XYZ file of C-alpha atoms in Angstrom:
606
model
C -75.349 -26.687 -199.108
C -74.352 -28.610 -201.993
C -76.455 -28.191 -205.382
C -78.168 -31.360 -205.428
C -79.163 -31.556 -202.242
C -80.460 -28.140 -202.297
C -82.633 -28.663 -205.835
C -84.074 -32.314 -203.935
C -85.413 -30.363 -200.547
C -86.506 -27.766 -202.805
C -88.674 -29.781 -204.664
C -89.992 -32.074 -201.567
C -91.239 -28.361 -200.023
C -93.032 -27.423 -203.663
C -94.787 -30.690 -204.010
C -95.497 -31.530 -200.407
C -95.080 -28.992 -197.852
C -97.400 -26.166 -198.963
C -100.067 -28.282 -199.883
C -99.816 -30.128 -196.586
C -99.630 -26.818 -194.621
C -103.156 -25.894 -196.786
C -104.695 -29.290 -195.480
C -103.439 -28.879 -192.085
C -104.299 -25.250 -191.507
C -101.757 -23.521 -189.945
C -98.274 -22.144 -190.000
C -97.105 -23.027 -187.292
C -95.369 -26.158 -188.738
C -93.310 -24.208 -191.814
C -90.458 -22.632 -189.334
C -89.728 -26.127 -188.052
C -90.407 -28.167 -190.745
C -87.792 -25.916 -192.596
C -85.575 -26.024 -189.954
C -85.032 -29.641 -189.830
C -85.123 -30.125 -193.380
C -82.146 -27.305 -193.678
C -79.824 -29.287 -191.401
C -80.516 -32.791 -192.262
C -79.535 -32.088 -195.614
C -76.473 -29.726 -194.708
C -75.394 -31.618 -191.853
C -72.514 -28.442 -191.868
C -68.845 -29.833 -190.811
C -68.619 -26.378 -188.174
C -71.044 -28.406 -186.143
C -70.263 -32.125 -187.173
C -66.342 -32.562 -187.218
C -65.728 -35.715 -187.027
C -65.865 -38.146 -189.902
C -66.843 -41.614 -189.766
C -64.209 -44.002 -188.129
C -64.464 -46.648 -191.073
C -63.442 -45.054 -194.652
C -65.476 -46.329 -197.327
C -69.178 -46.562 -197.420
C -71.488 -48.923 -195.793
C -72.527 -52.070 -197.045
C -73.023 -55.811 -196.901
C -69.185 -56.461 -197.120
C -67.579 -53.589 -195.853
C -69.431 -52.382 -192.554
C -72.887 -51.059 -191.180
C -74.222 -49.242 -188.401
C -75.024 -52.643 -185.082
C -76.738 -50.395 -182.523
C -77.015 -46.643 -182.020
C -76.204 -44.518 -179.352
C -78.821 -44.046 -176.431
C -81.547 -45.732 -174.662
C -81.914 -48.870 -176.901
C -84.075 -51.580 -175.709
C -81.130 -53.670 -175.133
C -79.293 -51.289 -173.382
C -82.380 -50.958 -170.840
C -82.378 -54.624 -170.499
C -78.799 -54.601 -169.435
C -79.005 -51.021 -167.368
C -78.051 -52.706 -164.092
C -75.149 -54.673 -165.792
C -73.172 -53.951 -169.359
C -74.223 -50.536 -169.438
C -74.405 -49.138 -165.307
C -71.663 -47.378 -165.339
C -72.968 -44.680 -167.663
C -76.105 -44.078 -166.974
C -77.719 -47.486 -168.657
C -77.970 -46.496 -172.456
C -75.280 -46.955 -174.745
C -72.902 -44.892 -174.437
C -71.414 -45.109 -177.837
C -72.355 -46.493 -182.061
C -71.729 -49.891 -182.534
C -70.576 -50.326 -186.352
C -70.270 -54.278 -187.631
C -67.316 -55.179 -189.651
C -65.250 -58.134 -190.246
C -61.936 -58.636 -187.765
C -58.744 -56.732 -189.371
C -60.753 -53.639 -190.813
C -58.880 -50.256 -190.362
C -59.922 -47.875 -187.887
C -59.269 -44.537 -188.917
C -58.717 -40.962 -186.876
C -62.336 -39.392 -186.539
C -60.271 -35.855 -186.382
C -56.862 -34.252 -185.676
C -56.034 -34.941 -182.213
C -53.195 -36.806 -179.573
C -53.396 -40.052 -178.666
C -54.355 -40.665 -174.977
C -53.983 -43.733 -173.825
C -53.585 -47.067 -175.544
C -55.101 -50.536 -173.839
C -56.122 -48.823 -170.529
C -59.501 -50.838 -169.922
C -60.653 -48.423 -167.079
C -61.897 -47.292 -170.010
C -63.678 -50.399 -171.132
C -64.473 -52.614 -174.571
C -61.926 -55.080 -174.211
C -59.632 -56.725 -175.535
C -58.030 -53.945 -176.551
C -59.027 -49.668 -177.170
C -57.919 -46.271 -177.591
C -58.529 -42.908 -176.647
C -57.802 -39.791 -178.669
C -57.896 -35.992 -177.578
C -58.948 -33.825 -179.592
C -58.154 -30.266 -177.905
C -59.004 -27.890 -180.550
C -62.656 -29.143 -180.497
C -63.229 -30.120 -176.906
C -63.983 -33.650 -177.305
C -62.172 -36.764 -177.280
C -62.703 -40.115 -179.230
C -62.758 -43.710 -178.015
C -62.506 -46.951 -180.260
C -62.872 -50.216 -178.139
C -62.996 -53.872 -178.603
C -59.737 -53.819 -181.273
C -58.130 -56.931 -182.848
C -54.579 -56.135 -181.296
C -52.950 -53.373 -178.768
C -53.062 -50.439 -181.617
C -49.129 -49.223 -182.563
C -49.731 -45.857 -181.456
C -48.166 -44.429 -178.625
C -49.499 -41.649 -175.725
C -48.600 -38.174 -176.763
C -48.402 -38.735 -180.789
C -50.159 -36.592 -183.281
C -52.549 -38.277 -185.654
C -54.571 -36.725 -188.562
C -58.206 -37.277 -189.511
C -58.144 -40.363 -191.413
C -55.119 -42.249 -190.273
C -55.374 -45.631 -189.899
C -54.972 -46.095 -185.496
C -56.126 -49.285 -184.862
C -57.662 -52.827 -186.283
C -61.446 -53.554 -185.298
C -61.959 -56.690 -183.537
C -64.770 -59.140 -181.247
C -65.229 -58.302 -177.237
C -66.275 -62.563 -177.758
C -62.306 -62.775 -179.239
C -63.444 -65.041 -182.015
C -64.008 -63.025 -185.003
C -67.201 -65.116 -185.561
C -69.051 -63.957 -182.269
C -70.062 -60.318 -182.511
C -67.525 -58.703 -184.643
C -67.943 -54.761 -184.383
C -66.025 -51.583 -183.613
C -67.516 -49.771 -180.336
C -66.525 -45.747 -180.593
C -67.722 -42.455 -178.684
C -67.336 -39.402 -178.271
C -66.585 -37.984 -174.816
C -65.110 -34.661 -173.266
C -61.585 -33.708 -172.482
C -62.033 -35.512 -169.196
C -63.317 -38.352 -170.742
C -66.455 -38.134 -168.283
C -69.233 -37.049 -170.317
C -70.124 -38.780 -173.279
C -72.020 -37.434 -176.686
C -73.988 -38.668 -179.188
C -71.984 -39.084 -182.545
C -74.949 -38.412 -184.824
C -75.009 -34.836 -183.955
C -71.483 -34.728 -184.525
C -70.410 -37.349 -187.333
C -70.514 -36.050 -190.889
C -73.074 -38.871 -191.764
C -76.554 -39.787 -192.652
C -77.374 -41.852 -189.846
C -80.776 -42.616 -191.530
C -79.663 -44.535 -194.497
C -77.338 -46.278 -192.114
C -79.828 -47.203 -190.008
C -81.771 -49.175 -192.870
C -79.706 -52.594 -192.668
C -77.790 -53.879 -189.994
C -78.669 -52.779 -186.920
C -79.066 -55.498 -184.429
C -80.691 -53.298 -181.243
C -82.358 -50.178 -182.997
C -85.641 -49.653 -181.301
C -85.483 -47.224 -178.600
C -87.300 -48.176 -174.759
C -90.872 -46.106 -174.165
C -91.238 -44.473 -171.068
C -94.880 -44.849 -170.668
C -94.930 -41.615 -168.623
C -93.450 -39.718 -171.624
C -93.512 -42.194 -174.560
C -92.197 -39.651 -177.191
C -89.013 -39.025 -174.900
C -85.602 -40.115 -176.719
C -87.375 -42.048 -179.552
C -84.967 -40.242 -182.551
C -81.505 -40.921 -183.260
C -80.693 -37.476 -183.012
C -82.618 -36.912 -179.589
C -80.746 -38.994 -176.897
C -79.502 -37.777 -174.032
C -75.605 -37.175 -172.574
C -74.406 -39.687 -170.594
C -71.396 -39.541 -167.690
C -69.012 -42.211 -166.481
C -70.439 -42.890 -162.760
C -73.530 -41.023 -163.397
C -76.800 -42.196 -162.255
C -79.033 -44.184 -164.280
C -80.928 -42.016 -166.591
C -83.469 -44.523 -167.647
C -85.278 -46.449 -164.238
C -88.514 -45.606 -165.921
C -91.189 -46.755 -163.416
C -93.268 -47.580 -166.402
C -91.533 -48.776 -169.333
C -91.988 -50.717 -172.783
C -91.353 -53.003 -173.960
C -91.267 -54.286 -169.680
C -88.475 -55.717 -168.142
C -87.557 -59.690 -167.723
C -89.084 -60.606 -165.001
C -91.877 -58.384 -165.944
C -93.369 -56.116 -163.287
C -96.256 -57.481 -161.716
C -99.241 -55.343 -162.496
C -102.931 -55.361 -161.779
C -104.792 -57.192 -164.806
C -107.232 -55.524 -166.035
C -110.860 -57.944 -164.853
C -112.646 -59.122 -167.234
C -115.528 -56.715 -168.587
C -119.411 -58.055 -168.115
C -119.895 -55.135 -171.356
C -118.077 -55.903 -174.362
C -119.532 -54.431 -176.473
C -119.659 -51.053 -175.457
C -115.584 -51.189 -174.589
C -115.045 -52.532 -178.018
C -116.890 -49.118 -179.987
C -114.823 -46.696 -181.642
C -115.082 -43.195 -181.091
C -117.181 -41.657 -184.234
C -114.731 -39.945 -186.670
C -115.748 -37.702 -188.906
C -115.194 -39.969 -192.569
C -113.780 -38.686 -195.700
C -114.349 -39.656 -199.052
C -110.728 -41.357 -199.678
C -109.363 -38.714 -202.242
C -107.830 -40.840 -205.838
C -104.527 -40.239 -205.113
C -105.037 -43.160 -201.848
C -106.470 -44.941 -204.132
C -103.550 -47.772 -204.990
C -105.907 -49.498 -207.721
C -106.399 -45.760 -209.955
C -102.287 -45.130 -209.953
C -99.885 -46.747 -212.522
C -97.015 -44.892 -210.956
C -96.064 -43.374 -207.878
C -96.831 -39.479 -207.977
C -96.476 -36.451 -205.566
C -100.058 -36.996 -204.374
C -98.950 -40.397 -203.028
C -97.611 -38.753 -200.199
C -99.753 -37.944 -197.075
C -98.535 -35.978 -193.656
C -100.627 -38.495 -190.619
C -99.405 -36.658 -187.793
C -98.004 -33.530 -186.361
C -95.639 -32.242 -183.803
C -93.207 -34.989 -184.115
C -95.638 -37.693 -183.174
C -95.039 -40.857 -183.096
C -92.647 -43.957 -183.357
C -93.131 -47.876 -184.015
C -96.355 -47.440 -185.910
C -98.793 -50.181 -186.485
C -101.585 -50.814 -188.377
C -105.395 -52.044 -187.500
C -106.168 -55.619 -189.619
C -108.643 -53.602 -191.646
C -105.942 -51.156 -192.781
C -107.756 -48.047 -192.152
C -106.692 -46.856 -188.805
C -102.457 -46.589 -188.064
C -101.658 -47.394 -184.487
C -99.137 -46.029 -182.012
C -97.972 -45.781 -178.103
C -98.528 -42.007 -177.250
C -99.270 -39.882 -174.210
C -100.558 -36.582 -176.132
C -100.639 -34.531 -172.708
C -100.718 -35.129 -168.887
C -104.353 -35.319 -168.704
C -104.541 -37.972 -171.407
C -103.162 -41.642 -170.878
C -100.609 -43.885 -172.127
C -102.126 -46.195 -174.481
C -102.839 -47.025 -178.297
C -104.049 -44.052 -180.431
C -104.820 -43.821 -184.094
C -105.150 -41.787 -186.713
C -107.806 -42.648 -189.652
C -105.830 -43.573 -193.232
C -108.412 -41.941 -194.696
C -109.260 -38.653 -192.755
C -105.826 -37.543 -190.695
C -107.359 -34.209 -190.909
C -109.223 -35.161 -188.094
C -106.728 -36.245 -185.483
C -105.352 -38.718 -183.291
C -108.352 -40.563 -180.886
C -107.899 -43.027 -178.073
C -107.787 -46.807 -179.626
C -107.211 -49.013 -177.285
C -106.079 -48.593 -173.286
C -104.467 -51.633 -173.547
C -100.807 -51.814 -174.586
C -99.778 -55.489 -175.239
C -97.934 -57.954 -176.995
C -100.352 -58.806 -179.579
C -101.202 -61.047 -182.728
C -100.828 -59.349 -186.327
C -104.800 -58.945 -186.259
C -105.278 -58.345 -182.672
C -107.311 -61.091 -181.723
C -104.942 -61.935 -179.213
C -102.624 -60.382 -176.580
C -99.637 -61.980 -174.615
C -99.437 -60.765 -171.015
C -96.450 -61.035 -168.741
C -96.701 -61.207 -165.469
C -93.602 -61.758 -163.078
C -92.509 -65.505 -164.509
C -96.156 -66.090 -165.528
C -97.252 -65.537 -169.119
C -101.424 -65.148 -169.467
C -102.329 -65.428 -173.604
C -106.159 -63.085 -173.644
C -108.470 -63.785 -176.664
C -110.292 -60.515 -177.227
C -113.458 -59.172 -178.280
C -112.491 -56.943 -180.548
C -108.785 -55.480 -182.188
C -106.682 -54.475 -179.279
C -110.194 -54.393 -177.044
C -111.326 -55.820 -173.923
C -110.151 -59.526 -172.947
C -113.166 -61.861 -173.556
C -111.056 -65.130 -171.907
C -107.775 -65.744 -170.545
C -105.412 -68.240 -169.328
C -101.986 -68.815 -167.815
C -99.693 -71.123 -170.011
C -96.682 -72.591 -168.687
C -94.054 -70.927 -170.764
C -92.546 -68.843 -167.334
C -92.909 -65.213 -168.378
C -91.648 -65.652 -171.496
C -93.452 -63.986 -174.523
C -94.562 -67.003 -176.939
C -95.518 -66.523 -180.866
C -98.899 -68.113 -181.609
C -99.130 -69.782 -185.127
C -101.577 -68.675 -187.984
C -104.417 -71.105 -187.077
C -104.130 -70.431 -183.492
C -103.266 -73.764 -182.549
C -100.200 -73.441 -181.031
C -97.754 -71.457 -179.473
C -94.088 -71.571 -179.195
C -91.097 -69.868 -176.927
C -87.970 -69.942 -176.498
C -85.730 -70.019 -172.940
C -82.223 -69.557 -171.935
C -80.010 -67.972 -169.724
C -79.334 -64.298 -170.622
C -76.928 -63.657 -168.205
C -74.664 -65.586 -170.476
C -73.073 -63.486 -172.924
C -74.738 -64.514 -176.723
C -71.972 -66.671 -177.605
C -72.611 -69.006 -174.399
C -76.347 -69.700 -174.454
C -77.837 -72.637 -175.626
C -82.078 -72.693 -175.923
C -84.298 -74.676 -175.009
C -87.707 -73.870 -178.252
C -90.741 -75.184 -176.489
C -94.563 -75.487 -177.969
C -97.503 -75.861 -176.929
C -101.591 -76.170 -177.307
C -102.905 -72.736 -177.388
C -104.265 -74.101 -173.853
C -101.278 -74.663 -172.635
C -101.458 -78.309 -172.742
C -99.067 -80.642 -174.080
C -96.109 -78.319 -173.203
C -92.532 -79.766 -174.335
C -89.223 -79.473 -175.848
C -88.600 -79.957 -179.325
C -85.656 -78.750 -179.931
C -82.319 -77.575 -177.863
C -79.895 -75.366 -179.894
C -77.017 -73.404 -179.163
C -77.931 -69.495 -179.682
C -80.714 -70.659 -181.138
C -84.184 -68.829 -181.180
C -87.879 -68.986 -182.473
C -88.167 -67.257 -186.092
C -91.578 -67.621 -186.102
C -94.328 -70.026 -187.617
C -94.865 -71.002 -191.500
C -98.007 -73.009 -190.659
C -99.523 -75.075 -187.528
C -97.195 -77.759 -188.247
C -93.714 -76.287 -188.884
C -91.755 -73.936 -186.993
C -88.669 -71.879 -188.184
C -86.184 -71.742 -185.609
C -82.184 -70.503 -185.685
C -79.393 -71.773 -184.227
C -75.785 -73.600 -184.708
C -75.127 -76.911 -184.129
C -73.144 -76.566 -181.440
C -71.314 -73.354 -179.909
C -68.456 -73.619 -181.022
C -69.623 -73.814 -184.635
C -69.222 -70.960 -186.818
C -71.915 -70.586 -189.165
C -75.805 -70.180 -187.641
C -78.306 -72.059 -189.462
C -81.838 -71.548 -190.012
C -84.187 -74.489 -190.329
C -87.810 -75.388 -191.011
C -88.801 -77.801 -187.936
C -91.723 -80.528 -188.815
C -93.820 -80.134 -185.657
C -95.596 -83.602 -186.326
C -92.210 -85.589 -187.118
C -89.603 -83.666 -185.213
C -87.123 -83.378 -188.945
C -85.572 -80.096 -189.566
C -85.137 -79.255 -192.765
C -82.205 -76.884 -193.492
C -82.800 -73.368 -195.697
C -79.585 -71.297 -194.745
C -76.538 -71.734 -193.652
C -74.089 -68.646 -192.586
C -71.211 -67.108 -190.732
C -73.413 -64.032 -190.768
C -77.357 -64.517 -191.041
C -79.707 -61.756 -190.038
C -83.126 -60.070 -190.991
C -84.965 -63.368 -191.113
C -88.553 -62.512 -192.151
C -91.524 -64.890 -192.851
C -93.860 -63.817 -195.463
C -97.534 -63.784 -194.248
C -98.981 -67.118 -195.213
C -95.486 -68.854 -194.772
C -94.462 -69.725 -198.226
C -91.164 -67.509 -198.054
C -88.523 -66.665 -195.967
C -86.468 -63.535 -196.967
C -82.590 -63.243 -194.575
C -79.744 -61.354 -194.982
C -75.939 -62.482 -195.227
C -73.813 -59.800 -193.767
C -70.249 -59.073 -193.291
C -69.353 -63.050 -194.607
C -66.283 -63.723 -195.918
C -67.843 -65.304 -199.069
C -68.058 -62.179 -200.016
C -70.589 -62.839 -203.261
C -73.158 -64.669 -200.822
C -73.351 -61.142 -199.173
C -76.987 -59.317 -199.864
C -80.391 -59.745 -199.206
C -81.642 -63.871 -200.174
C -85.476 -65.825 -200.301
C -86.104 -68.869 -200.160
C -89.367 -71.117 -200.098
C -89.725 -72.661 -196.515
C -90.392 -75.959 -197.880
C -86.757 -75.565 -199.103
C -87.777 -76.034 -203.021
C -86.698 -72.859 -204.464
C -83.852 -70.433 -203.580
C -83.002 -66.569 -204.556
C -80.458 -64.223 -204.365
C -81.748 -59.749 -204.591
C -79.514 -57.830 -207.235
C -76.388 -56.466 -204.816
C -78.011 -52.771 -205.700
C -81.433 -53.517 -203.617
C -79.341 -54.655 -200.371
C -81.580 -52.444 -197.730
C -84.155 -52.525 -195.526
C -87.368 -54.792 -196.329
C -91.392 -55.631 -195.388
C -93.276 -58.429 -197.230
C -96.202 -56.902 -199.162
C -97.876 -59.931 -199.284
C -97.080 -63.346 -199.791
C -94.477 -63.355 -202.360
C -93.846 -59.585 -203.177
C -91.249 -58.085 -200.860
C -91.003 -54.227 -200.656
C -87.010 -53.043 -200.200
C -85.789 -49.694 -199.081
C -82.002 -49.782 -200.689
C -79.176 -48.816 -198.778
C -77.558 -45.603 -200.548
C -75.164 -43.875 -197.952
C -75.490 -40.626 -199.549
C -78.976 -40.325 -200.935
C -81.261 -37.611 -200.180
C -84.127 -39.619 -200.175
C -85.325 -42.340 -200.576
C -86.676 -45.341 -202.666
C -89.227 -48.003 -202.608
C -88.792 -51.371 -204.736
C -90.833 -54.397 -205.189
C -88.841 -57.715 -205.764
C -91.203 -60.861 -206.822
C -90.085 -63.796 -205.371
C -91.880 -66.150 -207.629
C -90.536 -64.937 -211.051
C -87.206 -62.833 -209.670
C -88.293 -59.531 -211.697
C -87.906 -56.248 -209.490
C -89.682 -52.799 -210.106
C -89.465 -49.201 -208.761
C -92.308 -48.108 -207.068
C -91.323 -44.497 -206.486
C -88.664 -41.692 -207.905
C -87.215 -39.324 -205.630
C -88.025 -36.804 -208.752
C -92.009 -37.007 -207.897
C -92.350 -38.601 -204.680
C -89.510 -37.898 -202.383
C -89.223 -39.722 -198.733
C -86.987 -40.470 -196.092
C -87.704 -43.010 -193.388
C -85.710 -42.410 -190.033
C -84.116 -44.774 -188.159
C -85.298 -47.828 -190.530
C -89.092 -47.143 -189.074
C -92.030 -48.393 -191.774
C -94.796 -50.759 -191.947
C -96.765 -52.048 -194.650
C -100.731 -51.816 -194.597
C -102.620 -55.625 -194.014
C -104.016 -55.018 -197.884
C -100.227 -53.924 -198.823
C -101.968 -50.753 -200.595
C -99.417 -48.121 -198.440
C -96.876 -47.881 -196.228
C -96.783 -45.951 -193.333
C -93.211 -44.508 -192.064
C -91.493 -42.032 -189.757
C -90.252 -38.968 -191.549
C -86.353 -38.364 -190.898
C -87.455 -34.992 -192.132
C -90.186 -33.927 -189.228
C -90.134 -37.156 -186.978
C -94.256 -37.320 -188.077
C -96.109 -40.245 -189.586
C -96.286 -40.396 -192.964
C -98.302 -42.925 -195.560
C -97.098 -43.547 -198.650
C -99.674 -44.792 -200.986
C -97.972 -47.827 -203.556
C -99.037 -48.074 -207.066
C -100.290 -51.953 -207.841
């Protein structure tokens, strides 16, 4: 283990595990917890041989990490189609980078076979063996037929191949697809147990399809990067859950749940036992970040896509904690973990940021339920004519909006139709039809931020401000390469990404007012992952390929100054898999620790 790395997780044990391990009470958590500290940090070449098949490190002009390997929410969607023939995840990394960039060898090995598409990712790929570690490697959807030949030698690091677009345009969806397969190029493996990387700072920008599908029978089943299962070419489909989440298009029809005569007895909360909130939660007493900041939620790797409650005191997640026990919302208390994980709501939904409201799809019927409490009981609810589609309802609750068009056109084909209504449902229509266009969200009753090009066979995607009362758009971005869009949480900002563009200096992480007035660029060195704190403060996460851990920034939109909330000297963190929520208030974040796979909070100085 390398010095530095060994001093970091040295000091993240002293400051955090033993006095964590005091709170919780038992020991039973130090063997793992060491464990998986020990080889995330090592990450040993004996068991990960291959290097990465891009040289260089990640970043907003060079490459980064499109979707992981396994049972991705897109790759469920598409189980029966794209991704059938092996077993309905994805089979492989997806890793976006401009057309022409050099693939290199991932290891030693013999080239294959060159352009033999039984093997897939068109319009061109190639297969490496690697006998004298029992796998083989696979890079698909290349520029041009690579110059390498079956039966020639290659070293680790050679440049093979050219990466490319399956859409053949080099402004479609420009990526290299590779895996990792056996010597019969059968079974295939996921590369972040065997790449020499740190898939958890990759993960922080990029990714397009990250989240991984629930299995409502098992919902902590393949939720980690490093927990997906094998896959085989011809194998059955591994992931038919008869219960998943997010639900399939057509949803399943399901019972609804009747209305309850009682409300207010569904809507108590069980009694928890209520801590004082020690000073070191206490955002408003701390001038800096310090070790106390830090606070273990949950144990025995529980639990992905956390949420919060409006009132910021409980944090919310899908869990099944044993047979007996169903699949539903559960919490634990912000200010009393100690106590546990309770039962907060049996109704998983599509919901409004403070609860009020849940979207429920039914076949090609979407019902919109205004509830009587957070995440409670359904006090009304309607049908709206928006066909199964899930809508976003603006910030007064006056409207909704949605968004069809034919998925079984590939990306680069669709045009959409953004529709709005009346909360109701009345007054349903069209205001706008753009090609791969979609609904951002809403910056106020009247105005709607949608995406799109102007036509589909235009290059750059554009993202504009639509005037619900006068049907103008006004434009605030244009791009080759726009993603991350974000809306700050009364609408005054709207923070994007440019990534992979050949203006190279637009590149980075960019705000700009939705009323189109003001416009700003993040310094290159906070390009990362990001959350609005509140209305004008964004919190960023920046991308360091090799960093232990991690760090937490504020950038302030209105006056462009930026500030470090943490130091990985006093208050080291690592978020997996680019998982992390900030609290309603903005007091603490809450994230998934790439270190034990439990919920964390982080408590952020003011």
């Amino acid at each position: 283990m390398e010095e530095g790395i060994y001093l970091q997780l040295l000091r993240f044990l002293k400051l955090f595990f033993i006095p964590s391990l005091l709170a919780v009470g038992s020991s039973l958590f130090f063997p793992s917890f060491i464990k998986t500290a020990v080889l995330k940090a090592q990450s040993p070449s004996s068991e990960r041989p291959f290097i990465l098949p891009f040289a260089g490190e990640a970043g907003p002009s060079t490459w980064l990490l499109a979707q992981p390997y396994g049972n991705t929410v897109g790759a469920f969607r598409q189980r029966h189609t794209t991704y059938a023939g092996s077993g309905g995840i994805h089979f492989g990394v997806d890793l976006a980078a401009p057309c022409g960039t050099p693939v290199i060898a991932m290891a030693d090995g013999v080239v294959f076979a060159v352009d033999t598409l039984r093997f897939g990712s068109a319009p061109h790929n190639l297969m490496i063996d690697h006998p004298n570690l029992g796998y083989a490697t696979f890079y698909g959807h290349l520029l041009e037929k690579p110059s390498t030949k079956p039966g020639q030698f290659v070293k680790a690091g050679d440049v093979v191949a050219l990466s490319g677009d399956p859409a053949e345009t080099c402004f479609g969806r420009p990526h290299l697809h590779f895996e990792i397969r056996d010597l019969a190029h059968v079974r295939k493996y996921n590369p972040v147990t065997l790449v020499q990387a740190d898939w958890d700072n990759m993960a922080l920008a990029g990714a397009f399809s990250q989240a991984f599908q629930y299995d409502l029978n098992e919902p902590r089943k393949w939720q980690y990067l490093d927990g997906q299962p094998e896959a085989s070419a011809g194998g059955p489909l591994l992931n038919e859950f008869a219960n998943p989440w997010p639900p399939d298009y057509p949803a399943n029809t399901r019972q609804i749940t009747p209305l309850q005569s009682d409300l207010t007895a569904r809507c108590a909360l069980p009694s928890r036992p209520v801590a004082s909130t020690p000073t070191s939660l206490d955002p408003s007493r701390q001038e800096n970040a310090t070790p106390s900041s830090l606070r273990m939620l949950t144990t025995g790797g529980c639990c992905t896509q956390p949420f919060w409650s409006p009132d910021a005191r409980h944090i919310l997640f899908i869990d099944r904690p044993s047979p007996a026990r169903p699949a539903a919302i559960w919490a634990v208390s912000a200010d009393s973990p100690e106590a546990g994980p309770y039962l907060f709501s049996e109704y998983i939904g599509f919901y409004t940021s403070d609860l009020s409201y849940r979207i429920v799809l039914q076949g090609k019927t979407t019902f919109i339920e205004e509830l009587a409490c957070p995440a409670g009981p359904a006090r009304k609810r309607w049908s709206v004519p928006a066909g199964g589609q899930l809508v976003t309802i603006s910030p007064g609750r006056a409207r909704m909006a949605w968004q069809i068009s034919n998925e079984n056109l590939p990306a680069e084909r669709r045009t959409a139709e953004i529709w709005v209504a009346n909360l109701d449902g009345s007054e349903a229509h069209i205001v706008a039809k753009l090609a791969r266009g979609s609904v951002l969200g809403w910056a106020s009753d009247e105005v709607l931020i949608v995406s799109g090009r102007e036509n589909l066979g235009a290059r750059e995607q554009v993202l504009w401000a639509l005037s619900l009362p006068d049907g103008n758009r006004l434009e605030l971005a244009r791009s080759d390469r726009l993603r991350g869009e974000s809306i700050s949480p009364k609408g005054t900002w709207l923070v994007y990404s440019i990534l992979l563009s050949q203006e190279r200096d637009q590149n980075g992480v960019w705000l700009v007012r939705t009323d189109g007035s003001q416009r700003r660029q993040l310094p290159k060195t906070l390009f990362g992952s990001y959350r609005w704190r509140d209305d004008y403060r964004l919190l960023v996460i920046p991308l360091r390929p090799t960093a232990t851990f991690h760090e937490m920034w504020e950038f302030d939109a209105q006056n462009g100054t930026a500030r470090a909330l943490t130091n990985v000297e006093t208050t080291p963190f690592k978020v997996t898999n680019n998982d992390w929520v900030v609290a309603p208030d903005g007091h603490s974040i809450v994230f998934v620790s790439a270190l034990d796979h439990n919920l964390w909070l982080l408590a952020l100085p003011e």
